[in-house]
Tab-separated table of C-alpha atoms and ligand atoms in Angstrom:
chain	number	residue	atom	x	y	z
A	236	MET	CA	-1.733	-23.529	38.134
A	237	LYS	CA	-1.304	-20.760	35.559
A	238	VAL	CA	-3.915	-18.032	35.405
A	239	LEU	CA	-5.018	-17.737	31.771
A	240	SER	CA	-5.273	-13.938	31.682
A	241	ALA	CA	-1.666	-13.637	32.859
A	242	MET	CA	-0.433	-15.559	29.827
A	243	PRO	CA	1.082	-13.391	27.121
A	244	GLN	CA	-1.354	-12.698	24.316
A	245	THR	CA	-0.171	-14.250	21.066
A	246	GLN	CA	-2.754	-12.744	18.707
A	247	LEU	CA	-3.799	-9.208	17.914
A	248	ILE	CA	-7.550	-8.748	18.237
A	249	ASP	CA	-9.215	-5.336	18.379
A	250	GLN	CA	-12.208	-4.185	20.431
A	251	PHE	CA	-14.583	-5.062	17.562
A	252	GLY	CA	-13.271	-8.634	17.377
A	253	ARG	CA	-11.267	-8.073	14.179
A	254	LYS	CA	-8.105	-10.174	14.036
A	255	ILE	CA	-5.092	-8.183	12.840
A	256	THR	CA	-3.037	-10.355	10.498
A	257	TYR	CA	-1.727	-7.803	8.004
A	258	VAL	CA	0.789	-4.989	8.506
A	259	ARG	CA	1.884	-2.420	5.974
A	260	MET	CA	5.178	-0.742	6.749
A	261	SER	CA	6.624	2.347	5.132
A	262	VAL	CA	10.385	2.051	4.769
A	263	THR	CA	11.043	5.575	3.465
A	264	ASP	CA	9.154	8.807	2.840
A	265	ARG	CA	11.421	9.586	-0.129
A	266	CYS	CA	10.609	8.870	-3.734
A	267	ASP	CA	12.057	9.248	-7.209
A	268	PHE	CA	8.620	10.339	-8.549
A	269	ARG	CA	6.272	13.170	-7.499
A	270	CYS	CA	2.821	11.858	-8.458
A	271	VAL	CA	0.346	14.732	-8.514
A	272	TYR	CA	-2.181	13.103	-6.169
A	273	CYS	CA	0.482	11.947	-3.722
A	274	MET	CA	3.158	14.601	-3.344
A	275	ASP	CA	3.754	18.254	-3.956
A	276	GLU	CA	6.380	19.221	-6.494
A	277	LYS	CA	8.634	20.460	-3.702
A	278	MET	CA	8.641	18.127	-0.746
A	279	THR	CA	10.534	18.354	2.524
A	280	PHE	CA	11.564	14.898	3.633
A	281	LEU	CA	12.196	13.732	7.180
A	282	PRO	CA	15.580	14.234	8.820
A	283	ARG	CA	17.489	10.953	9.138
A	284	ASP	CA	17.202	10.614	12.943
A	285	GLN	CA	13.406	10.645	12.714
A	286	VAL	CA	13.442	7.764	10.275
A	287	MET	CA	13.616	4.248	11.678
A	288	SER	CA	16.743	2.249	10.982
A	289	LEU	CA	16.403	-0.914	8.910
A	290	GLU	CA	17.073	-2.890	12.133
A	291	GLU	CA	14.182	-1.128	13.916
A	292	ILE	CA	11.844	-1.854	11.006
A	293	HIS	CA	12.906	-5.501	11.088
A	294	LEU	CA	12.309	-5.713	14.842
A	295	ILE	CA	8.765	-4.392	14.463
A	296	ALA	CA	8.085	-6.849	11.636
A	297	ARG	CA	9.372	-9.705	13.811
A	298	ALA	CA	7.226	-8.630	16.763
A	299	PHE	CA	4.119	-8.555	14.584
A	300	VAL	CA	4.837	-11.966	13.068
A	301	GLU	CA	5.324	-13.421	16.558
A	302	LEU	CA	1.859	-12.014	17.344
A	303	GLY	CA	0.197	-13.881	14.489
A	304	VAL	CA	0.592	-11.441	11.604
A	305	ASN	CA	1.081	-13.499	8.445
A	306	LYS	CA	1.170	-10.803	5.796
A	307	ILE	CA	3.580	-7.870	5.567
A	308	ARG	CA	3.732	-5.275	2.844
A	309	LEU	CA	6.680	-2.913	2.478
A	310	THR	CA	5.812	0.397	0.917
A	311	GLY	CA	6.724	4.084	1.104
A	312	GLY	CA	7.566	6.531	-0.443
A	313	GLU	CA	9.381	4.385	-2.916
A	314	PRO	CA	10.762	1.456	-0.904
A	315	LEU	CA	13.323	0.474	-3.527
A	316	VAL	CA	15.152	3.822	-3.347
A	317	ARG	CA	16.198	3.321	0.297
A	318	ARG	CA	19.865	2.421	0.605
A	319	ASP	CA	20.519	-1.244	1.539
A	320	VAL	CA	16.800	-1.984	1.579
A	321	LEU	CA	17.394	-5.425	0.066
A	322	SER	CA	18.959	-6.538	3.376
A	323	LEU	CA	15.634	-5.708	5.053
A	324	PHE	CA	13.783	-7.766	2.430
A	325	ASP	CA	16.125	-10.684	3.130
A	326	GLY	CA	15.574	-10.409	6.894
A	327	ILE	CA	11.790	-10.152	6.775
A	328	GLY	CA	11.551	-12.907	4.165
A	329	LYS	CA	13.126	-15.303	6.678
A	330	LEU	CA	10.570	-14.702	9.473
A	331	ALA	CA	8.885	-17.991	10.299
A	332	GLY	CA	5.094	-17.709	10.080
A	333	LEU	CA	4.999	-15.116	7.330
A	334	LYS	CA	2.793	-16.366	4.470
A	335	ASP	CA	2.586	-13.321	2.240
A	336	PHE	CA	5.459	-10.940	1.698
A	337	CYS	CA	4.390	-8.029	-0.466
A	338	LEU	CA	5.849	-4.888	-1.958
A	339	THR	CA	4.220	-1.762	-3.343
A	340	THR	CA	6.460	0.064	-5.781
A	341	ASN	CA	6.352	2.549	-8.612
A	342	GLY	CA	8.356	0.035	-10.673
A	343	SER	CA	11.255	2.354	-11.488
A	344	GLN	CA	13.885	0.080	-9.869
A	345	LEU	CA	12.217	-3.273	-10.525
A	346	LYS	CA	14.226	-4.196	-13.570
A	347	LYS	CA	17.319	-4.104	-11.356
A	348	TYR	CA	15.842	-5.819	-8.287
A	349	ALA	CA	13.042	-8.197	-9.360
A	350	GLN	CA	15.182	-11.364	-9.217
A	351	GLN	CA	16.644	-10.513	-5.805
A	352	LEU	CA	13.205	-9.693	-4.419
A	353	LYS	CA	11.908	-13.055	-5.574
A	354	ALA	CA	14.927	-14.735	-3.904
A	355	SER	CA	14.139	-12.878	-0.630
A	356	GLY	CA	10.685	-14.442	-0.575
A	357	VAL	CA	8.578	-11.603	-1.974
A	358	ASN	CA	5.526	-13.279	-3.504
A	359	ARG	CA	3.301	-10.297	-4.327
A	360	ILE	CA	4.134	-6.995	-5.951
A	361	ASN	CA	1.793	-4.082	-6.554
A	362	ILE	CA	3.059	-1.662	-9.157
A	363	SER	CA	1.548	1.765	-9.654
A	364	LEU	CA	0.719	2.673	-13.234
A	365	ASP	CA	-1.860	5.316	-14.040
A	366	SER	CA	-1.231	5.852	-17.747
A	367	LEU	CA	0.353	4.096	-20.721
A	368	ASN	CA	0.802	7.350	-22.585
A	369	PRO	CA	4.422	8.525	-22.119
A	370	LEU	CA	3.508	12.214	-21.950
A	371	LEU	CA	0.592	11.769	-19.592
A	372	PHE	CA	2.631	9.365	-17.457
A	373	LYS	CA	5.324	12.021	-17.181
A	374	ALA	CA	2.720	14.667	-16.344
A	375	LEU	CA	1.096	12.555	-13.617
A	376	THR	CA	4.367	11.447	-12.004
A	377	ARG	CA	6.194	14.718	-12.840
A	378	ILE	CA	9.412	12.685	-13.297
A	379	GLY	CA	8.680	9.081	-14.244
A	380	ASN	CA	9.687	7.328	-17.436
A	381	ILE	CA	7.016	4.924	-18.657
A	382	GLU	CA	9.464	2.654	-20.496
A	383	GLN	CA	11.474	2.050	-17.344
A	384	VAL	CA	8.302	1.111	-15.445
A	385	ILE	CA	7.058	-1.254	-18.148
A	386	GLU	CA	10.483	-2.933	-18.192
A	387	GLY	CA	10.178	-3.245	-14.408
A	388	ILE	CA	6.741	-4.855	-14.669
A	389	ASP	CA	8.037	-7.319	-17.254
A	390	ALA	CA	11.071	-8.093	-15.074
A	391	ALA	CA	8.744	-8.953	-12.171
A	392	VAL	CA	6.707	-11.238	-14.470
A	393	ASP	CA	9.908	-12.897	-15.740
A	394	ALA	CA	11.221	-13.362	-12.191
A	395	GLY	CA	8.151	-15.504	-11.483
A	396	ILE	CA	6.598	-13.347	-8.726
A	397	GLU	CA	3.364	-15.199	-7.898
A	398	ARG	CA	0.939	-12.334	-7.889
A	399	ILE	CA	1.506	-9.033	-9.644
A	400	LYS	CA	-1.070	-6.309	-9.587
A	401	LEU	CA	-1.132	-2.836	-11.044
A	402	ASN	CA	-2.599	0.036	-9.044
A	403	ALA	CA	-4.165	2.810	-11.089
A	404	VAL	CA	-5.535	5.979	-9.513
A	405	ILE	CA	-8.164	7.335	-11.895
A	406	LEU	CA	-8.673	11.107	-12.038
A	407	LYS	CA	-11.562	12.646	-13.952
A	408	GLY	CA	-10.372	14.553	-17.011
A	409	ARG	CA	-6.792	13.270	-16.702
A	410	ASN	CA	-6.626	9.506	-17.255
A	411	ASP	CA	-10.219	8.240	-17.108
A	412	HIS	CA	-10.095	7.571	-20.871
A	413	GLU	CA	-7.284	5.032	-20.325
A	414	VAL	CA	-9.215	2.537	-18.215
A	415	LEU	CA	-9.715	0.023	-21.040
A	416	ASP	CA	-6.118	0.370	-22.283
A	417	LEU	CA	-4.895	-0.451	-18.777
A	418	VAL	CA	-7.213	-3.464	-18.655
A	419	ASP	CA	-5.833	-4.719	-21.975
A	420	PHE	CA	-2.280	-4.199	-20.708
A	421	VAL	CA	-2.866	-6.516	-17.716
A	422	ARG	CA	-4.771	-9.061	-19.816
A	423	ASP	CA	-1.762	-9.348	-22.157
A	424	ARG	CA	0.480	-10.197	-19.190
A	425	GLU	CA	-2.071	-12.212	-17.166
A	426	ILE	CA	-1.572	-9.973	-14.169
A	427	ASP	CA	-4.223	-8.126	-12.097
A	428	ILE	CA	-5.216	-4.497	-11.709
A	429	SER	CA	-6.927	-2.409	-9.043
A	430	PHE	CA	-8.552	0.896	-9.791
A	431	ILE	CA	-8.283	3.321	-6.909
A	432	GLU	CA	-10.378	6.344	-6.017
A	433	GLU	CA	-8.197	9.258	-4.991
A	434	MET	CA	-8.078	9.705	-1.221
A	435	PRO	CA	-7.789	13.034	0.605
A	436	LEU	CA	-4.361	12.387	2.120
A	437	GLY	CA	-2.047	15.373	2.420
A	438	VAL	CA	-2.524	18.914	1.149
A	439	ILE	CA	-1.640	19.147	-2.560
A	440	SER	CA	-1.558	22.150	-4.859
A	441	SER	CA	-1.736	20.565	-8.331
A	442	HIS	CA	-5.497	20.042	-8.464
A	443	ASN	CA	-8.763	20.259	-6.566
A	444	ARG	CA	-9.553	16.726	-5.488
A	445	ALA	CA	-13.300	17.344	-5.554
A	446	GLU	CA	-13.077	18.124	-9.301
A	447	THR	CA	-10.991	15.063	-10.197
A	448	TYR	CA	-13.048	12.584	-8.192
A	449	TYR	CA	-13.924	9.649	-10.445
A	450	SER	CA	-16.057	6.920	-8.974
A	451	SER	CA	-15.171	3.226	-9.142
A	452	ASP	CA	-18.743	2.651	-10.335
A	453	ASP	CA	-17.946	4.615	-13.509
A	454	VAL	CA	-14.725	2.647	-14.054
A	455	PHE	CA	-16.714	-0.555	-13.557
A	456	SER	CA	-19.342	0.458	-16.159
A	457	ALA	CA	-16.671	1.287	-18.744
A	458	ILE	CA	-15.030	-2.129	-18.337
A	459	GLU	CA	-18.284	-4.059	-18.156
A	460	GLN	CA	-19.287	-2.777	-21.606
A	461	ARG	CA	-16.304	-4.543	-23.182
A	462	TYR	CA	-15.654	-7.381	-20.748
A	463	PRO	CA	-18.609	-8.630	-18.672
A	464	LEU	CA	-17.495	-8.966	-15.047
A	465	SER	CA	-18.414	-11.610	-12.505
A	466	ARG	CA	-17.695	-11.381	-8.793
A	467	SER	CA	-14.487	-13.143	-7.733
A	468	SER	CA	-14.340	-15.128	-4.519
A	469	LEU	CA	-10.901	-13.620	-3.839
A	470	ASN	CA	-10.964	-11.677	-0.593
A	471	THR	CA	-7.864	-10.003	0.782
A	472	GLY	CA	-9.672	-8.837	3.929
A	473	GLY	CA	-9.075	-5.298	2.740
A	474	PRO	CA	-10.665	-2.592	0.674
A	475	SER	CA	-10.333	-4.289	-2.718
A	476	GLN	CA	-13.281	-6.096	-4.239
A	477	TYR	CA	-12.289	-8.336	-7.151
A	478	TRP	CA	-14.026	-9.292	-10.378
A	479	ASN	CA	-13.257	-11.818	-13.125
A	480	MET	CA	-13.482	-11.579	-16.885
A	481	ALA	CA	-14.719	-14.779	-18.553
A	482	ASP	CA	-11.855	-14.995	-21.068
A	483	SER	CA	-8.849	-13.948	-18.968
A	484	LYS	CA	-6.926	-14.923	-15.838
A	485	SER	CA	-6.545	-11.262	-14.897
A	486	LYS	CA	-8.655	-9.999	-12.011
A	487	ILE	CA	-9.971	-6.488	-11.673
A	488	GLY	CA	-10.174	-4.839	-8.268
A	489	PHE	CA	-11.740	-1.640	-7.021
A	490	ILE	CA	-10.545	0.307	-4.022
A	491	SER	CA	-13.334	2.704	-3.268
A	492	PRO	CA	-12.984	4.487	0.053
A	493	HIS	CA	-15.616	7.050	-0.940
A	494	SER	CA	-18.307	5.058	-2.641
A	495	HIS	CA	-18.016	1.879	-0.566
A	496	ASN	CA	-17.025	1.858	3.074
A	497	PHE	CA	-14.603	-1.030	3.561
A	498	CYS	CA	-13.892	-0.899	7.277
A	499	GLY	CA	-16.039	-3.768	8.573
A	500	ASP	CA	-13.556	-6.528	7.684
A	501	CYS	CA	-10.412	-4.489	8.284
A	502	ASN	CA	-7.552	-6.827	9.256
A	503	ARG	CA	-4.675	-4.371	8.966
A	504	VAL	CA	-2.606	-1.696	10.638
A	505	ARG	CA	0.194	0.495	9.297
A	506	VAL	CA	3.580	1.590	10.544
A	507	THR	CA	5.007	4.862	9.259
A	508	VAL	CA	8.654	5.372	8.481
A	509	GLU	CA	8.901	7.363	11.730
A	510	GLY	CA	7.744	4.290	13.604
A	511	GLU	CA	4.218	5.426	14.340
A	512	LEU	CA	1.695	2.633	14.521
A	513	LEU	CA	-1.435	3.824	12.697
A	514	LEU	CA	-4.475	1.864	13.623
A	515	CYS	CA	-6.570	3.251	10.761
A	516	LEU	CA	-5.609	5.015	7.523
A	517	GLY	CA	-8.339	7.623	7.869
A	518	ASN	CA	-7.942	8.415	11.546
A	519	GLU	CA	-5.231	10.040	13.555
A	520	HIS	CA	-4.780	7.428	16.315
A	521	ALA	CA	-1.092	6.542	16.602
A	522	VAL	CA	1.423	4.900	18.940
A	523	ASP	CA	5.134	5.816	18.807
A	524	LEU	CA	6.851	2.424	18.344
A	525	LYS	CA	10.244	3.973	17.564
A	526	GLN	CA	10.327	5.638	20.978
A	527	ILE	CA	9.255	2.412	22.678
A	528	ILE	CA	12.107	0.551	20.953
A	529	ARG	CA	14.684	3.255	21.735
A	530	ASP	CA	13.561	3.574	25.394
A	531	ASN	CA	13.792	-0.181	25.966
A	532	GLN	CA	17.006	-1.096	24.144
A	533	GLY	CA	15.130	-2.980	21.471
A	534	ASP	CA	13.378	-5.371	23.897
A	535	ILE	CA	10.965	-7.260	21.655
A	536	GLU	CA	8.752	-8.462	24.533
A	537	VAL	CA	8.082	-4.863	25.661
A	538	LEU	CA	7.318	-3.937	22.058
A	539	LYS	CA	4.891	-6.852	21.734
A	540	ARG	CA	3.054	-5.819	24.907
A	541	HIS	CA	2.576	-2.324	23.469
A	542	LEU	CA	1.270	-3.755	20.191
A	543	VAL	CA	-1.275	-5.878	22.032
A	544	MET	CA	-2.433	-2.890	24.102
A	545	ALA	CA	-2.649	-0.596	21.075
A	546	MET	CA	-5.245	-2.796	19.369
A	547	GLY	CA	-7.784	-1.625	21.946
A	548	ASN	CA	-7.693	1.799	20.270
A	549	LYS	CA	-8.268	0.701	16.674
A	550	PRO	CA	-11.227	2.809	15.500
A	551	LYS	CA	-14.323	1.295	13.941
A	552	GLU	CA	-14.063	3.103	10.586
A	553	HIS	CA	-12.513	5.928	8.551
A	554	HIS	CA	-14.185	9.251	7.807
A	555	PHE	CA	-13.267	10.325	4.265
A	556	THR	CA	-15.677	12.505	2.283
A	557	VAL	CA	-15.904	13.229	-1.454
A	558	ASP	CA	-15.865	17.009	-1.137
A	559	GLY	CA	-12.075	17.043	-1.176
A	560	ASP	CA	-11.688	18.215	2.423
A	561	VAL	CA	-8.504	16.900	3.941
A	562	GLN	CA	-9.299	14.894	7.043
A	563	VAL	CA	-5.822	13.477	7.340
A	564	VAL	CA	-2.853	15.783	6.985
A	565	ARG	CA	-0.295	13.038	6.383
A	566	PHE	CA	0.660	12.257	2.794
A	567	MET	CA	0.157	8.696	1.601
A	568	SER	CA	3.939	8.527	1.140
A	569	MET	CA	4.359	9.028	4.900
A	570	THR	CA	1.799	6.477	5.990
A	571	GLY	CA	2.625	3.858	3.404
A	572	GLY	CA	-0.023	3.503	0.742
B	853	SAM	N1	5.854	4.492	-4.373
B	853	SAM	C1	5.100	3.298	-4.349
B	853	SAM	C2	4.023	3.315	-5.408
B	853	SAM	O1	3.771	4.373	-5.981
B	853	SAM	O2	3.418	2.265	-5.642
B	853	SAM	C3	4.499	2.954	-3.021
B	853	SAM	C4	3.890	4.074	-2.228
B	853	SAM	S1	2.462	4.838	-2.936
B	853	SAM	C5	2.080	6.016	-1.692
B	853	SAM	C6	1.261	3.543	-2.769
B	853	SAM	C7	-0.004	3.724	-3.551
B	853	SAM	O3	-0.707	4.815	-3.050
B	853	SAM	C8	0.182	3.958	-5.018
B	853	SAM	O4	-0.520	2.979	-5.743
B	853	SAM	C9	-0.404	5.315	-5.254
B	853	SAM	O5	-1.033	5.393	-6.494
B	853	SAM	C10	-1.383	5.430	-4.117
B	853	SAM	N2	-1.702	6.795	-3.702
B	853	SAM	C11	-0.870	7.798	-3.337
B	853	SAM	N3	-1.549	8.894	-2.985
B	853	SAM	C12	-2.867	8.595	-3.132
B	853	SAM	C13	-4.072	9.303	-2.931
B	853	SAM	N4	-4.080	10.552	-2.506
B	853	SAM	N5	-5.227	8.647	-3.174
B	853	SAM	C14	-5.238	7.363	-3.611
B	853	SAM	N6	-4.141	6.632	-3.822
B	853	SAM	C15	-2.958	7.250	-3.590
B	854	SF4	FE1	6.168	8.242	-5.139
B	854	SF4	FE2	4.410	6.268	-5.011
B	854	SF4	FE3	3.766	8.715	-4.137
B	854	SF4	FE4	4.068	8.341	-6.717
B	854	SF4	S1	2.511	7.365	-5.424
B	854	SF4	S2	4.942	10.028	-5.527
B	854	SF4	S3	5.625	6.832	-6.781
B	854	SF4	S4	5.274	7.405	-3.266
């Protein structure tokens, strides 16, 4: 007779009983933009040998899916600037058991790739857009061209991607006056938007985060005055809380790490481009998956055992504060936003 505890575990459950079904993976730390809240103007990127190969990233994705993960998001850096990345999209899109295959992108390459991404099985795309004003967009991204991004968004809509959502980081005194314009932009296209509070990830020199902090509650009030909001039943098991407008299909989300702690229902972990498994965005706990793969000749069963064990160390919650202190030295582009 088989002893139950000796059977391989097929699900990832942490010490607080949370089932891990969602993995975000960074496929590159590089980017064609330099958004002021995300990167410094001059960045040093990782040497190639510290970056996982596309095959290693695929192996980790496969291991997670075999352990019950049904949602994977590829992010970065800018995922679509990595060479040959579409082969990774094709490979992950074929994993049996994956229900949601998502991408977070700045939109710069979407016009070129939207159709192929749809064909790979990508069903959700988040596109970052903080301003519709060409000059302010350029100032916030330091490099970006707003027209190219809008063409990318429209290409994703035309390709028939099921769910498209904009991500807008709102900074006091920079783009807080554009909240309603951004809402009208998504209403016109019947796509969604999430407003994000800036998080203290990475040391930046462009501004003092404490001074630019703009609360989701203030964004909410501005929208509510024009479009009354009602709570949506949509729950992604993550930090976003969604709201509906009576006269539009577009949903409005708020990601508020400061003003609302979102850790209780956390169903996710992250993998950095160096292959570190991060059990919580706001904490430093990590497991070196790249080393495990390289030490064991890519044995997926060994990798899966390490993933199961690692869940025991997932912390209860993050510890961000509004005073702008940096608790986490990694940039968002390293951890995969
Ligand atoms: N390059 C892609 C993009 O911009 O969508 C994917 C990576 S980016 C790091 C993912 C998301 O993180 C973006 O929506 C970006 O606005 C957000 N982000 C970056 N740094 C942030 C910070 N310090 N606080 C809050 N959001 C941040
Ligand atoms: Fe690049 Fe995205 Fe970071 Fe902007 S937010 S610098 S687009 S990784």
